[in-house]
Coordinates of C-alpha atoms in Angstrom, one line a residue:
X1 CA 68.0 -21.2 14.2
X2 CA 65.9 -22.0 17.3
X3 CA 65.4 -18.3 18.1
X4 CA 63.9 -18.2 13.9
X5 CA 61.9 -21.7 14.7
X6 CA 60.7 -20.2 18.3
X7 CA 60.1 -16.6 16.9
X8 CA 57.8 -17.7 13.8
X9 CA 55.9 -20.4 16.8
X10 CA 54.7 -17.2 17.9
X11 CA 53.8 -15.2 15.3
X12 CA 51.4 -18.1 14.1
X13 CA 50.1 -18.5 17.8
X14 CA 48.9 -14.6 17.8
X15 CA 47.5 -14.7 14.2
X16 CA 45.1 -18.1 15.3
X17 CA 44.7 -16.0 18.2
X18 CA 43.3 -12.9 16.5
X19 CA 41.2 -15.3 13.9
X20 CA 39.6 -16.7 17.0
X21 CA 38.7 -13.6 18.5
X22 CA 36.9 -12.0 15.2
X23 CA 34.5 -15.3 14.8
X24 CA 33.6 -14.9 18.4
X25 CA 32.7 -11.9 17.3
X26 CA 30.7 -12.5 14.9
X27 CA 29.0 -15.7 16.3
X28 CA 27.9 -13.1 19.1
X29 CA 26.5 -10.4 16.5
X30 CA 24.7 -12.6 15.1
X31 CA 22.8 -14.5 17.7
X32 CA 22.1 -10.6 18.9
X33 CA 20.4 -10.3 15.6
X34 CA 18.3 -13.6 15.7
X35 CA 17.1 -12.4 19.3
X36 CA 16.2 -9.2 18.5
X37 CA 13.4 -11.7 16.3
X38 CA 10.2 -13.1 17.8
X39 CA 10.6 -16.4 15.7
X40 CA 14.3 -16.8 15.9
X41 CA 14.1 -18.0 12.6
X42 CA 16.1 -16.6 9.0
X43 CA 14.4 -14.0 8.2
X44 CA 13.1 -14.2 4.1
X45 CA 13.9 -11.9 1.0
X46 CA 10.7 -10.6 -0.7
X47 CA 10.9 -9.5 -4.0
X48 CA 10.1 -5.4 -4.6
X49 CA 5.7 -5.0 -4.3
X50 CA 5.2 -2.9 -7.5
X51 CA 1.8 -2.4 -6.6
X52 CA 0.4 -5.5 -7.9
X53 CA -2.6 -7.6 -6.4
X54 CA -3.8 -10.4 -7.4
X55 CA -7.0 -12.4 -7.1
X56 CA -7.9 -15.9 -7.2
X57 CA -8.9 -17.3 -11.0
X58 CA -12.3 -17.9 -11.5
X59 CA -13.5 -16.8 -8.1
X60 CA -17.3 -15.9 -9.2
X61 CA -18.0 -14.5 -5.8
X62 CA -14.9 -11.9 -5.8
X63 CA -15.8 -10.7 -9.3
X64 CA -19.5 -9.6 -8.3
X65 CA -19.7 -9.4 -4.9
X66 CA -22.3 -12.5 -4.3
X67 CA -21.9 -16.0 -3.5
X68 CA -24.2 -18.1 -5.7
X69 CA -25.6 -21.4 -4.8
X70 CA -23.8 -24.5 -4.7
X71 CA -25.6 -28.0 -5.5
X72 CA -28.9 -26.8 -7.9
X73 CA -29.2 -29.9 -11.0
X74 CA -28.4 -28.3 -14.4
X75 CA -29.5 -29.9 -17.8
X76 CA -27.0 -28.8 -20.8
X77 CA -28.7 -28.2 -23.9
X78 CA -25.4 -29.2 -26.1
X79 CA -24.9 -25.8 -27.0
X80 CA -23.2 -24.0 -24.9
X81 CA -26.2 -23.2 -22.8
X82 CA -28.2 -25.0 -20.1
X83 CA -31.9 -24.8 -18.0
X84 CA -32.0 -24.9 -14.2
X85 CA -33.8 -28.0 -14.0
X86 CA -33.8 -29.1 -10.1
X87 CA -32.9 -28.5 -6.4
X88 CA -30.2 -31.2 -7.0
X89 CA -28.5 -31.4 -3.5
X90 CA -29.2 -27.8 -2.7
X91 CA -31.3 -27.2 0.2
X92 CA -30.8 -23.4 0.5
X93 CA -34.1 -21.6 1.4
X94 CA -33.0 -18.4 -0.3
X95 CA -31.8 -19.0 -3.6
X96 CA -29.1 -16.8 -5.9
X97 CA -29.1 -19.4 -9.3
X98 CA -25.9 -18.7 -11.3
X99 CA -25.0 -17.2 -14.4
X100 CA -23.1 -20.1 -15.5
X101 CA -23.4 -24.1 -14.0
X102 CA -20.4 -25.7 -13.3
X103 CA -20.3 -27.0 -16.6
X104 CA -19.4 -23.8 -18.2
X105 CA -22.9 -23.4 -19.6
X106 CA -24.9 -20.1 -19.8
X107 CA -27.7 -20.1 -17.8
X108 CA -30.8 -19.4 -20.0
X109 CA -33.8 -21.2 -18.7
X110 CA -36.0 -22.3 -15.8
X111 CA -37.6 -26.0 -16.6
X112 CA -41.6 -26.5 -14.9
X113 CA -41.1 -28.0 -11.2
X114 CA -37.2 -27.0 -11.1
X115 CA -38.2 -25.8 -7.3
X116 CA -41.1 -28.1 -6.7
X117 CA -41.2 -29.9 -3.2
X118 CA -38.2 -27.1 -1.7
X119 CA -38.3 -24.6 1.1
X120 CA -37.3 -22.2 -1.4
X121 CA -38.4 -19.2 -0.1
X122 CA -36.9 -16.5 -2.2
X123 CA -35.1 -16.8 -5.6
X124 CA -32.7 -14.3 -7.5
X125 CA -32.9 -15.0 -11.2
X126 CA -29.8 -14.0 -13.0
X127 CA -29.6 -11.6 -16.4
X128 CA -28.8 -14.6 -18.3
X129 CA -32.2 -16.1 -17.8
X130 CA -34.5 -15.6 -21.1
X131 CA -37.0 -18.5 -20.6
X132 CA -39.8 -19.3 -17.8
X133 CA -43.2 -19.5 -16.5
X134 CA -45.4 -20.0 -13.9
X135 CA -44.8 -23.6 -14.0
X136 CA -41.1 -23.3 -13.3
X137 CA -42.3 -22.8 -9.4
X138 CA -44.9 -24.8 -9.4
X139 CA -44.8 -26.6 -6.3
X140 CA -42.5 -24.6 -4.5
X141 CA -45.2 -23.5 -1.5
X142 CA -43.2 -21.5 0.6
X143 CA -41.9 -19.0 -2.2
X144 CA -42.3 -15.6 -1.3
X145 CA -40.0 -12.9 -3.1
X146 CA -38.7 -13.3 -6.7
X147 CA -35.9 -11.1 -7.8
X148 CA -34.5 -10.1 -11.0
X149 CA -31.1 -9.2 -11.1
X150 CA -30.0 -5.4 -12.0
X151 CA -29.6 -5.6 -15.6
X152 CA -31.7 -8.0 -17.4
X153 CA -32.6 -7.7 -20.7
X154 CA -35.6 -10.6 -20.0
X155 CA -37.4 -9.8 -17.1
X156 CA -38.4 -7.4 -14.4
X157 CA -39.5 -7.7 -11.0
X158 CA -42.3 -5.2 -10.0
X159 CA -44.5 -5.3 -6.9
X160 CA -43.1 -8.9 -5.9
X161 CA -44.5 -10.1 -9.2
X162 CA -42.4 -11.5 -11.8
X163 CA -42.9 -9.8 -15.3
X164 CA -41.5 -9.5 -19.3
X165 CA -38.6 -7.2 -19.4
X166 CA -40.7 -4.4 -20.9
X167 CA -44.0 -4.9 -18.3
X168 CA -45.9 -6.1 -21.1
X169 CA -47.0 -9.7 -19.5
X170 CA -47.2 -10.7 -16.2
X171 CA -45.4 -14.7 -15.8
X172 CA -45.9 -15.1 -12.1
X173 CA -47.3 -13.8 -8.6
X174 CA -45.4 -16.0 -5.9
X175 CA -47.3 -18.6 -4.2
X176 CA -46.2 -17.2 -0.6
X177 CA -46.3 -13.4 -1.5
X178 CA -48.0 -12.4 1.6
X179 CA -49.6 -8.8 0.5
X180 CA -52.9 -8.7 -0.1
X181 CA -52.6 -5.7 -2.2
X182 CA -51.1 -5.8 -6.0
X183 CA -50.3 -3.2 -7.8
X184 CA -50.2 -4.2 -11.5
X185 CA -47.7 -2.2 -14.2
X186 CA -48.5 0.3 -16.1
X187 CA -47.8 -1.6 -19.4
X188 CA -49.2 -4.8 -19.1
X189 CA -51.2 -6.3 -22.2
X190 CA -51.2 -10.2 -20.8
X191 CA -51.6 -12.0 -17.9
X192 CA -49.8 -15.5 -18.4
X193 CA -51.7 -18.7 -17.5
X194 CA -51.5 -20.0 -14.2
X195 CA -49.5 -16.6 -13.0
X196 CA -52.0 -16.2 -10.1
X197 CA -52.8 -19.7 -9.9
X198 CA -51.4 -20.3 -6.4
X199 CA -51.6 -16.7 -5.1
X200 CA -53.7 -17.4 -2.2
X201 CA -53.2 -13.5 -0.1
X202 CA -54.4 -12.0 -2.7
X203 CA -57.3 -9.6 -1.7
X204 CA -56.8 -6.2 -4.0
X205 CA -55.4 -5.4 -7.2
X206 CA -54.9 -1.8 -8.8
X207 CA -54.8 -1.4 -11.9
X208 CA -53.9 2.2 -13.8
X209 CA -56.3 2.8 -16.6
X210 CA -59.8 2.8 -17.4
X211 CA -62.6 -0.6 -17.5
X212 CA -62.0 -0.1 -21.5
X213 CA -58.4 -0.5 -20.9
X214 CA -59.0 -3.5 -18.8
X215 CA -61.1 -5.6 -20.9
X216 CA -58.0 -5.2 -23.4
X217 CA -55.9 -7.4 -21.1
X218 CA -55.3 -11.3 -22.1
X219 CA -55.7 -13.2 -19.2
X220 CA -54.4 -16.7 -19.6
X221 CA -56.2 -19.8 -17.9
X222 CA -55.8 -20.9 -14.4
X223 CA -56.3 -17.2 -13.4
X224 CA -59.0 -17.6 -10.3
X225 CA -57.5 -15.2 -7.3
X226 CA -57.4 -12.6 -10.0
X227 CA -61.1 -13.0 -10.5
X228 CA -61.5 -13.4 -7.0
X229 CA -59.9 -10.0 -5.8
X230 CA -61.3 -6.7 -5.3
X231 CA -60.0 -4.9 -9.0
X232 CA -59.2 -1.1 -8.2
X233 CA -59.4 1.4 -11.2
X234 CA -56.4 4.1 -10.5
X235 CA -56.1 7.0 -12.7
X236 CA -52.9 7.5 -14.8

């Protein structure tokens, strides 16, 4: 009996023996493992990339490549839609208004004086815009540039004056345009009122078409540095 009891003694001994050899082991692959990483940290499982990307919701600037002011005062007409009525807390000297306010409304409109008393010096109007006039940058001295953005079904931008769509009237010269040389379109029928009311550089403008032709054109009131400059007939 006490060569079973000493016999069995041993063969537990060399099977705790063995189990204590294969953790060391394995305690020694794998703090090989966490070396071989800068971190030392557990490394995590990411799911299969099927080609995916995705980009943030409702990121304006992502979807068309500009970043739009922040801060300008909106005025909702109740409708879905809204005018650009102020500077609000936006005191950005070059201007991009937005398509939409933060309200979710459609961007149709610039109210009279929405820029007046700014350092605005250039503004991008969006394609949304439908309604304006010289009035809505009244007061806005330092304005230079107006731009229409590609694609508007409302207005045009030509010579650094801002027109209708289809050239036909002429809504504004900026205040701070600093050419003194204006080349007029080819379609215009109307001059707005006030549209060169604070164009001060003005020295030449060129027209294409005959005196017969010219006398044809509306001019609105509030029109003297049109009267003022040298008017240049150019042949079509």
């Amino acid at each position: 009996m006490k060569v079973w009891k000493m016999t069995g003694c041993l063969l537990l001994l060399c099977v705790i023996i063995c189990g204590c050899v294969v953790m060391g082991k394995n305690t020694q692959v794998a703090a090989a493992e966490q070396e071989e990483r800068p971190d030392g940290g557990q490394q995590e499982v990411l799911p299969e990339n099927k080609g995916e990307v995705t980009s943030p919701v409702g990121d304006s600037s992502t979807e068309t490549g500009k970043t739009y002011s922040e801060g300008l005062y909106f005025r909702s007409n109740g409708d879905g839609t809204c005018a650009l009525a102020g500077m609000g807390d936006c005191t950005a000297a070059c201007v991009l208004i937005p398509p939409q306010s933060p309200g979710g409304d459609k961007v149709i409109e610039i109210l009279p004086y929405a820029f007046a008393g700014s350092i605005v010096g250039s503004v991008e109007i969006p394609t949304t815009v439908q309604i304006l006039s010289a009035a809505s940058f009244a007061d806005c001295q330092r304005l230079a540039y107006v731009r229409v953005a590609a694609g508007s079904e409302y207005l045009v931008e030509f010579d650094g004056v801002l027109y209708t769509a289809d050239g036909g009237t002429l809504l504004y010269c900026p205040t701070g345009r600093n050419s003194r040389e204006l080349a007029l379109h080819a379609s215009l029928k109307r001059i707005a009122a006030g549209a060169f009311a604070t164009c001060k550089a003005l020295d030449t403008v060129c027209f294409t078409g005959t005196t017969a032709e010219w006398h044809n054109i509306v001019v609105g009131d509030e029109n003297n540095a049109l009267y003022a400059a040298r008017l240049v007939f150019v042949t079509p």
